[in-house]
Short mmCIF file of C-alpha atoms in Angstrom, two decimals:
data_model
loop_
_atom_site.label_atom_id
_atom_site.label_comp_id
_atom_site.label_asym_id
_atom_site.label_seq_id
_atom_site.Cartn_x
_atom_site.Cartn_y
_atom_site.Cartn_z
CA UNK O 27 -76.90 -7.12 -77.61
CA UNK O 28 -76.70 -3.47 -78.90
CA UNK O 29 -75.63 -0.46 -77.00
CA UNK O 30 -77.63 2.11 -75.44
CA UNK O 31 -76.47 5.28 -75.19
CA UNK O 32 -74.08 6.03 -72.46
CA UNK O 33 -73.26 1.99 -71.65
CA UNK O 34 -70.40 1.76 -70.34
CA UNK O 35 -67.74 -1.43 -71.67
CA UNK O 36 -67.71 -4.61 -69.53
CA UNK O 37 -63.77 -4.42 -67.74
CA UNK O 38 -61.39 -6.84 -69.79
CA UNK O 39 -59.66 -9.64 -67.26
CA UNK O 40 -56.33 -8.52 -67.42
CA UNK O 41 -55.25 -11.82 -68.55
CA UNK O 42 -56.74 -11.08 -71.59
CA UNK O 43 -54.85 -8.27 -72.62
CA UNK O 44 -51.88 -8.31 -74.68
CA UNK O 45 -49.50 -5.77 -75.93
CA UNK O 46 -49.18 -4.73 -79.15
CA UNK O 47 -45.78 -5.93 -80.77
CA UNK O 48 -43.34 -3.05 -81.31
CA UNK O 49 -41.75 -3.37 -84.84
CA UNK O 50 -37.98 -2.21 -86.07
CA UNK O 51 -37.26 -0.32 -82.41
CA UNK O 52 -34.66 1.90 -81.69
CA UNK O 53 -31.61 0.60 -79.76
CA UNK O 54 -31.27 1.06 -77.19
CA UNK O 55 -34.81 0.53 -76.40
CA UNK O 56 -36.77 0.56 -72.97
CA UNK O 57 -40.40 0.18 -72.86
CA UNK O 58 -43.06 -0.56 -69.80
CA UNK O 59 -44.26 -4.17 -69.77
CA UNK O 60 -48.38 -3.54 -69.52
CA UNK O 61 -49.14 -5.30 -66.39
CA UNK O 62 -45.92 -6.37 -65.57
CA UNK O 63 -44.85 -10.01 -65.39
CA UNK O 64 -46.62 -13.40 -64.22
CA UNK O 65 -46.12 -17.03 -64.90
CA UNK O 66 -47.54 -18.07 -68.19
CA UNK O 67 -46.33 -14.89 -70.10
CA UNK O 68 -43.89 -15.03 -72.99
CA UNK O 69 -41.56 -12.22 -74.77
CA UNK O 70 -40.22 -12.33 -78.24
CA UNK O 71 -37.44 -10.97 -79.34
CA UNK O 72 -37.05 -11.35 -83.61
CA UNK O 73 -34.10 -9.82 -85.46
CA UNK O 74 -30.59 -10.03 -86.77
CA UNK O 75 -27.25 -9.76 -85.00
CA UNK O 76 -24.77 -7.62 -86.61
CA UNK O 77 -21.61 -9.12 -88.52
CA UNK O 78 -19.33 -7.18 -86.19
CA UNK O 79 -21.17 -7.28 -82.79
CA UNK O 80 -19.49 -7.75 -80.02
CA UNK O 81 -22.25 -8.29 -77.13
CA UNK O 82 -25.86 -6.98 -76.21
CA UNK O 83 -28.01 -7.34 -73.66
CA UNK O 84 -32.52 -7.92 -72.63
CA UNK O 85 -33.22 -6.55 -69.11
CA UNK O 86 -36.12 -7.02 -67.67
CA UNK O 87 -35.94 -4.36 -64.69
CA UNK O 88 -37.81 -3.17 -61.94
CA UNK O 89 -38.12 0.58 -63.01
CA UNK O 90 -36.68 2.82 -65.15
CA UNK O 91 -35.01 5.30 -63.02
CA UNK O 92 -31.39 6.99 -64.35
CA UNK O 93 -30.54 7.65 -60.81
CA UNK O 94 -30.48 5.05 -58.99
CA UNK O 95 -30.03 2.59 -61.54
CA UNK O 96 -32.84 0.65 -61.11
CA UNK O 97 -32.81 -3.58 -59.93
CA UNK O 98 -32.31 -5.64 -63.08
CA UNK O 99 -34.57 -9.31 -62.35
CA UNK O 100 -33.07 -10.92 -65.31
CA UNK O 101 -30.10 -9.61 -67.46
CA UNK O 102 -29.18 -11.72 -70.76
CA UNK O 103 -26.44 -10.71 -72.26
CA UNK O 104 -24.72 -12.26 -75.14
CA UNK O 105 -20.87 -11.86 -75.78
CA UNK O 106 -19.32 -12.56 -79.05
CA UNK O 107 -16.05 -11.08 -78.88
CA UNK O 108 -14.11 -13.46 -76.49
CA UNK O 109 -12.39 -16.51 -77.90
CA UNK O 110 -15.51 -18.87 -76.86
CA UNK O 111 -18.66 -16.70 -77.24
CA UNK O 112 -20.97 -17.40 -74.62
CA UNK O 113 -24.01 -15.96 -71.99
CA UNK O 114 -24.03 -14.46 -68.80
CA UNK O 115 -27.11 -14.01 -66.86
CA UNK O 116 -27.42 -12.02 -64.10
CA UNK O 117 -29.11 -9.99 -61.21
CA UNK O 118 -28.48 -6.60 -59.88
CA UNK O 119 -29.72 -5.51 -56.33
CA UNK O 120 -29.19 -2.50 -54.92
CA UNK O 121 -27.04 -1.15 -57.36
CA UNK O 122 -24.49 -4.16 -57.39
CA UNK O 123 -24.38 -7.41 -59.75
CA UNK O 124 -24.84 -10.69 -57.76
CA UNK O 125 -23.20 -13.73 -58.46
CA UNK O 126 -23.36 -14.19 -62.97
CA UNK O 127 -24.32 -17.46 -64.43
CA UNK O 128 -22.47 -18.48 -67.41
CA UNK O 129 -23.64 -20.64 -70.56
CA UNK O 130 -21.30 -21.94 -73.23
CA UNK O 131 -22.26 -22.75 -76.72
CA UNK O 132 -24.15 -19.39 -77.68
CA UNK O 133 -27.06 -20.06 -79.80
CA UNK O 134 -27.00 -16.91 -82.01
CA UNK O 135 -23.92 -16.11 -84.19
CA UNK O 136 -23.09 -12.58 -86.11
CA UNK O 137 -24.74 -11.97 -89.46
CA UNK O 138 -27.47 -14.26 -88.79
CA UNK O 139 -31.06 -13.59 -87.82
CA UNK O 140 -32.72 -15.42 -84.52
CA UNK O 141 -35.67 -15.30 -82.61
CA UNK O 142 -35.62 -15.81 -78.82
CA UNK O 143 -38.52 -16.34 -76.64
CA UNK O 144 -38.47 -15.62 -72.88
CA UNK O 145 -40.76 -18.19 -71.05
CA UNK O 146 -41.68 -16.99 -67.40
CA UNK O 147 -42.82 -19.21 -65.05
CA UNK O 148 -43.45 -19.65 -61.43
CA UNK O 149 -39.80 -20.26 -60.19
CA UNK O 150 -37.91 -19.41 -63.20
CA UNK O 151 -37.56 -18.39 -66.97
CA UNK O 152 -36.69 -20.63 -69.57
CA UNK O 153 -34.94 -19.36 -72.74
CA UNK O 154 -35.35 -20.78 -76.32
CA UNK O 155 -33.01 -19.71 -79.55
CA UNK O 156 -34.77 -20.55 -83.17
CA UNK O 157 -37.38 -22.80 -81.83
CA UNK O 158 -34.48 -24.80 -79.14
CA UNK O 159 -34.30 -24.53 -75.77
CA UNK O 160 -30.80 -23.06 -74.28
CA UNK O 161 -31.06 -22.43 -70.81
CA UNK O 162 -33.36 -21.47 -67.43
CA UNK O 163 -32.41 -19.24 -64.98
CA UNK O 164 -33.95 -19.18 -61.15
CA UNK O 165 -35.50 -16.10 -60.06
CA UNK O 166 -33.60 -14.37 -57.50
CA UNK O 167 -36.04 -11.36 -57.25
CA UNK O 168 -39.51 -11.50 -57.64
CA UNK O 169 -40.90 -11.35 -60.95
CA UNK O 170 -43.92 -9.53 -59.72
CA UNK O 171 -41.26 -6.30 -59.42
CA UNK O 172 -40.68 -6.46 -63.50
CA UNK O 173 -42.70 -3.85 -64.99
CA UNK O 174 -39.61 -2.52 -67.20
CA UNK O 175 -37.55 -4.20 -70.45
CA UNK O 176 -34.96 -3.14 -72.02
CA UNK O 177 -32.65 -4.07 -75.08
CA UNK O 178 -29.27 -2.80 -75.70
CA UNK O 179 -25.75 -3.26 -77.51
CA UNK O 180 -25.36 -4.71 -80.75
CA UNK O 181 -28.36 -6.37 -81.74
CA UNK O 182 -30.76 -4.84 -84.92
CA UNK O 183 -34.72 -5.97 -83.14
CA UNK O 184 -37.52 -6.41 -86.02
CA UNK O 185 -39.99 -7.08 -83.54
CA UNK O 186 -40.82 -7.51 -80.05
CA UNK O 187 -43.76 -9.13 -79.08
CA UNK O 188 -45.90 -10.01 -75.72
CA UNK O 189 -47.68 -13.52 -75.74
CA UNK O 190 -49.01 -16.39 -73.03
CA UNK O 191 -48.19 -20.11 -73.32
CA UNK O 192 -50.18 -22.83 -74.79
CA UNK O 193 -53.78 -22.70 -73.43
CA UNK O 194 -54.82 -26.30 -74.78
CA UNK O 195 -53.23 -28.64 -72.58
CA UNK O 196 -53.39 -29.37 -68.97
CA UNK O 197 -50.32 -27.89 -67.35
CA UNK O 198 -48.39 -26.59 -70.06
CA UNK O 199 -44.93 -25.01 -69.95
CA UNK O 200 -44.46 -24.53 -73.46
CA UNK O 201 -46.22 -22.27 -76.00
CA UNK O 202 -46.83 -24.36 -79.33
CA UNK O 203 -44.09 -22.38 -81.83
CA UNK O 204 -42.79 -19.74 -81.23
CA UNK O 205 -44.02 -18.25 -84.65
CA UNK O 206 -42.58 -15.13 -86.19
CA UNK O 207 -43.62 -12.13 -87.23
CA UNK O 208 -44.24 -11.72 -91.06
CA UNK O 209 -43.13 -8.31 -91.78
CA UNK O 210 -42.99 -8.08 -95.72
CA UNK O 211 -45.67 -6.25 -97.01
CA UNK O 212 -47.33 -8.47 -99.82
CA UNK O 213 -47.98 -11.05 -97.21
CA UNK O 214 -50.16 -9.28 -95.01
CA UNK O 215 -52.78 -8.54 -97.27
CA UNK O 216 -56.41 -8.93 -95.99
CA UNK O 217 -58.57 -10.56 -97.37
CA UNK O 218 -56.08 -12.95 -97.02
CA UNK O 219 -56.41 -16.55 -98.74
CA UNK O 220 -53.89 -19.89 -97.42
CA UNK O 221 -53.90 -23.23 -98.75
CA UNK O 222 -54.27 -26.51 -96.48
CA UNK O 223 -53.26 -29.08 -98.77
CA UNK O 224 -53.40 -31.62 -96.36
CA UNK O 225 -57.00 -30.47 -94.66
CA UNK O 226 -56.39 -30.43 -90.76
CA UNK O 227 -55.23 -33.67 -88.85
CA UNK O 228 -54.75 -34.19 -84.68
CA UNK O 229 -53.19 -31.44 -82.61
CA UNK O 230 -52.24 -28.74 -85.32
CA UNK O 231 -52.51 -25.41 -84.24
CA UNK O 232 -53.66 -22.45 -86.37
CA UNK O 233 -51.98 -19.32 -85.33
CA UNK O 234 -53.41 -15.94 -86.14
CA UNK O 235 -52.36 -12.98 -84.89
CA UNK O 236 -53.13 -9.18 -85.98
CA UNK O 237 -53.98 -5.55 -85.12
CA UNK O 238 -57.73 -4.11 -85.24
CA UNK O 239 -57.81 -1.54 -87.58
CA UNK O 240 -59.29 1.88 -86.23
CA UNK O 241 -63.09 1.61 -87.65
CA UNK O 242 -63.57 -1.81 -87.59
CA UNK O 243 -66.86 -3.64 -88.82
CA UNK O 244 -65.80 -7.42 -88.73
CA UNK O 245 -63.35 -10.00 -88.72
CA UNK O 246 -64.14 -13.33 -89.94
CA UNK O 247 -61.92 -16.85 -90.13
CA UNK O 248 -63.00 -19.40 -92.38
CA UNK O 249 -62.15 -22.92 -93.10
CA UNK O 250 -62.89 -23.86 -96.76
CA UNK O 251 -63.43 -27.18 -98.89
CA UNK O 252 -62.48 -28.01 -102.53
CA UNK O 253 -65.81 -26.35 -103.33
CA UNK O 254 -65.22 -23.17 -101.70
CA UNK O 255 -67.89 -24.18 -98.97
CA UNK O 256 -67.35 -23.13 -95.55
CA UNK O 257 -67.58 -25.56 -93.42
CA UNK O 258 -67.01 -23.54 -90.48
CA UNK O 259 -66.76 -19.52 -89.73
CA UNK O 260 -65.78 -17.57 -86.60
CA UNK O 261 -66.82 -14.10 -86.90
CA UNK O 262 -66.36 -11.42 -84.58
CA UNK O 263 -69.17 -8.39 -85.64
CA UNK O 264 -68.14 -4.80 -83.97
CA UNK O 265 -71.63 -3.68 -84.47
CA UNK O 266 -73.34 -6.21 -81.86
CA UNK O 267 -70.01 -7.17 -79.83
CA UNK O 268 -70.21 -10.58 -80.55
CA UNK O 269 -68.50 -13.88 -81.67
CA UNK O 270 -69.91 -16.70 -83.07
CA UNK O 271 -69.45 -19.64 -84.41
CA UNK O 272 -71.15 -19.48 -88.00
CA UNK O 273 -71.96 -23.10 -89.62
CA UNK O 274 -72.46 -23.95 -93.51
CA UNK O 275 -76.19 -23.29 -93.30
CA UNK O 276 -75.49 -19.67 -91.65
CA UNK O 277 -76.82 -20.79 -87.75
CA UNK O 278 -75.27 -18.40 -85.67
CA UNK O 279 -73.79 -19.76 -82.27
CA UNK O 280 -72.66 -17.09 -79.76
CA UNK O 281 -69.37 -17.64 -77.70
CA UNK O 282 -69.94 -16.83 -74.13
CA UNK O 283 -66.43 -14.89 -73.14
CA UNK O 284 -64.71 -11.37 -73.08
CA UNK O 285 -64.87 -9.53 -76.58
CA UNK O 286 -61.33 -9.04 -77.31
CA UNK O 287 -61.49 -7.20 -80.97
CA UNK O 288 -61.14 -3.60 -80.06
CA UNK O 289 -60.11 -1.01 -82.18
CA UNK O 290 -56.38 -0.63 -82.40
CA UNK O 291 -55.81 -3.49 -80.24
CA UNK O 292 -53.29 -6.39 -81.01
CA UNK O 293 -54.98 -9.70 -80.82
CA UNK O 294 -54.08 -13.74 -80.95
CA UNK O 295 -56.51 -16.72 -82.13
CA UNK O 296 -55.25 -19.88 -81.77
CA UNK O 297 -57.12 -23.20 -83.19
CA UNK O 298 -56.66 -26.42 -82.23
CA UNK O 299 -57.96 -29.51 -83.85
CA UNK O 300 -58.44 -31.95 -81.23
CA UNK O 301 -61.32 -34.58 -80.16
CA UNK O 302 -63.48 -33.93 -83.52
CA UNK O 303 -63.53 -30.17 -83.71
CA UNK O 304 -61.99 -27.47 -82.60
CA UNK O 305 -60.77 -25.55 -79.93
CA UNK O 306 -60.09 -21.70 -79.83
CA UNK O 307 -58.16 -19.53 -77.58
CA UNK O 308 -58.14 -15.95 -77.24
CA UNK O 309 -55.17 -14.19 -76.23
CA UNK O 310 -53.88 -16.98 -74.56
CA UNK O 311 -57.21 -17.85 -73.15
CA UNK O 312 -59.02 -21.02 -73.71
CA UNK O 313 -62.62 -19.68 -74.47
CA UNK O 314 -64.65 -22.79 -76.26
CA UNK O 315 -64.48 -25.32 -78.94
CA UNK O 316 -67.08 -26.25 -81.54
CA UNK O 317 -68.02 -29.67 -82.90
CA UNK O 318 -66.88 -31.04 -86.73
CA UNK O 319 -66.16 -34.61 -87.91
CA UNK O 320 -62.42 -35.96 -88.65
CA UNK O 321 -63.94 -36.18 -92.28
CA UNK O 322 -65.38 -32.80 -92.37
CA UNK O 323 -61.30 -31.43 -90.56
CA UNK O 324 -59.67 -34.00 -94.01
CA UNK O 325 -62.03 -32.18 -96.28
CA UNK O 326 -60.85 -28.59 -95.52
CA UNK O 327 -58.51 -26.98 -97.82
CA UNK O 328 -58.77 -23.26 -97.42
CA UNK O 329 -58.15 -20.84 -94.43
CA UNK O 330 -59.57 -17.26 -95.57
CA UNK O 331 -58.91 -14.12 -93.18
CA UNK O 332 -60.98 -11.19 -93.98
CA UNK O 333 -62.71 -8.15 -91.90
CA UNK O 334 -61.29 -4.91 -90.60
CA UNK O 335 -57.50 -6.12 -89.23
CA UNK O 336 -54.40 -6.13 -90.37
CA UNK O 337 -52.20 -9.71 -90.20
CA UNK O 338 -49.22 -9.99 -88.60
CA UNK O 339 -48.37 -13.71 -88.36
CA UNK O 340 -50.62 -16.50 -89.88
CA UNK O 341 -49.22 -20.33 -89.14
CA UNK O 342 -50.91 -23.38 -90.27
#
């Protein structure tokens, strides 16, 4: 499965892409949403709200004009300063605010750091503070016209970050956790060694999620024993455009989907331990699942990251 000479790259699915996170932006910050909005994407927001803030605000607008302003889908906007802080949520059409929306019993408080996930689906987004749901608000323009978000006021952003929902189960609303970013330096060495004390049991969910470095040769994810033994690989090889599942005697078995590890591009595997083995998505995507024992998943006490990328967030 080389390349010849002048071959051209199979198109990616769309739904396949994600965008890179943006780390430590400036506020007040306005950057294009790559493909714009659909149901089943997500949008993190990580950082720390300032001891002295009075109120900011996430738009996610259709546009970016100065003149006219352009329509703002969904505006969340924080407000600290009045006796009982609080959110309004809003929409502006043609220039004018419609009728606001107003929750009580604001989920973020000054000096203290949060992460907020925006959940879009098909009628409206749902909105989560530190891993609890606060509130959903109805779309009263189509989301299809969001191609624009921006982030302003008093708010200090660490990261913000572009995901799908949970690709495992039938009909899902939710996306597993809403992991953070790891942003200190030490932890995101590669290779990159984590200990699973416990081996794997039912439904957990390992979360990866990095950048491809710019000459990249491989990336490989493997799943350890007390004797160092891996009892099973994925490896993604640049040189071939391939993934495979590798097993302990080195058989090779190729993954029939979209190869997603492109230079410079930001990248999610998720793997779920379910129905004796386990299940991998890319991106979001649901792409296959190979086949290991309950006693093989108890045995495993080692998850080892290695290959040309560099880590961003690795839950276990």
């Amino acid at each position: 499965m080389f390349m010849s000479p002048g071959e051209k790259l199979d198109p990616i699915p769309d739904n396949f892409i994600l965008q890179p996170p943006v780390f430590y932006p400036v506020v007040p910050y306005v950057t294009t949403i790559f493909g714009g909005l659909h149901a089943g994407k997500m949008v993190m927001l990580q950082g720390m709200v300032p001891l002295d803030a009075r109120r900011f605000q996430v738009d996610f607008q259709c546009g970016c004009s100065l003149r006219p302003q352009p329509d703002i889908a969904i505006h969340f906007n924080p407000r600290f300063h009045t006796t009982k802080p609080h959110v309004i949520c809003n929409t502006r059409h043609g220039e004018c605010w419609l009728t606001e929306a107003r929750w009580p019993g604001l989920a973020l408080q000054r000096g203290a750091s949060f992460l907020i996930l925006f959940l879009f689906e098909n009628e409206e987004v749902k909105v989560s503070v530190n891993g609890q749901h606060f509130l959903h608000y109805r779309y009263r323009l189509p989301l299809s016209r969001v191609d624009t978000l921006g982030v302003s006021g008093d708010i200090l952003v660490t990261v913000v970050g572009f995901l799908n929902i949970n690709p495992f189960v039938e009909g899902s609303k939710e996306y597993p956790v809403g992991h953070p970013f790891l942003l200190e330096s030490p932890r995101l060495a590669v290779p990159s060694s984590h200990a699973l004390l416990r081996g794997l049991w039912p439904e957990q969910v390992i979360v990866v999620r990095g950048l491809v470095l710019q000459e990249p040769k491989d990336f490989t994810l493997s799943l350890k024993d007390e004797a160092a033994h891996a009892l099973v690989t994925l490896r993604a090889s640049f040189t071939d455009r391939t993934l495979a599942w590798i097993s302990p005697w080195g058989r090779r078995k190729l993954i029939s989907a979209p190869f997603l590890f492109h230079p410079q591009r930001f990248f999610e595997v998720l793997l779920l331990c379910q129905g004796g083995g386990l299940k991998l998505a890319l991106n979001g995507q649901g792409i296959g699942a190979t086949s290991l024992d309950q006693q093989a998943l108890e045995q495993i006490r080692e998850l080892r990251i290695s290959g040309s990328v560099q880590l961003y967030c690795v839950h276990y």
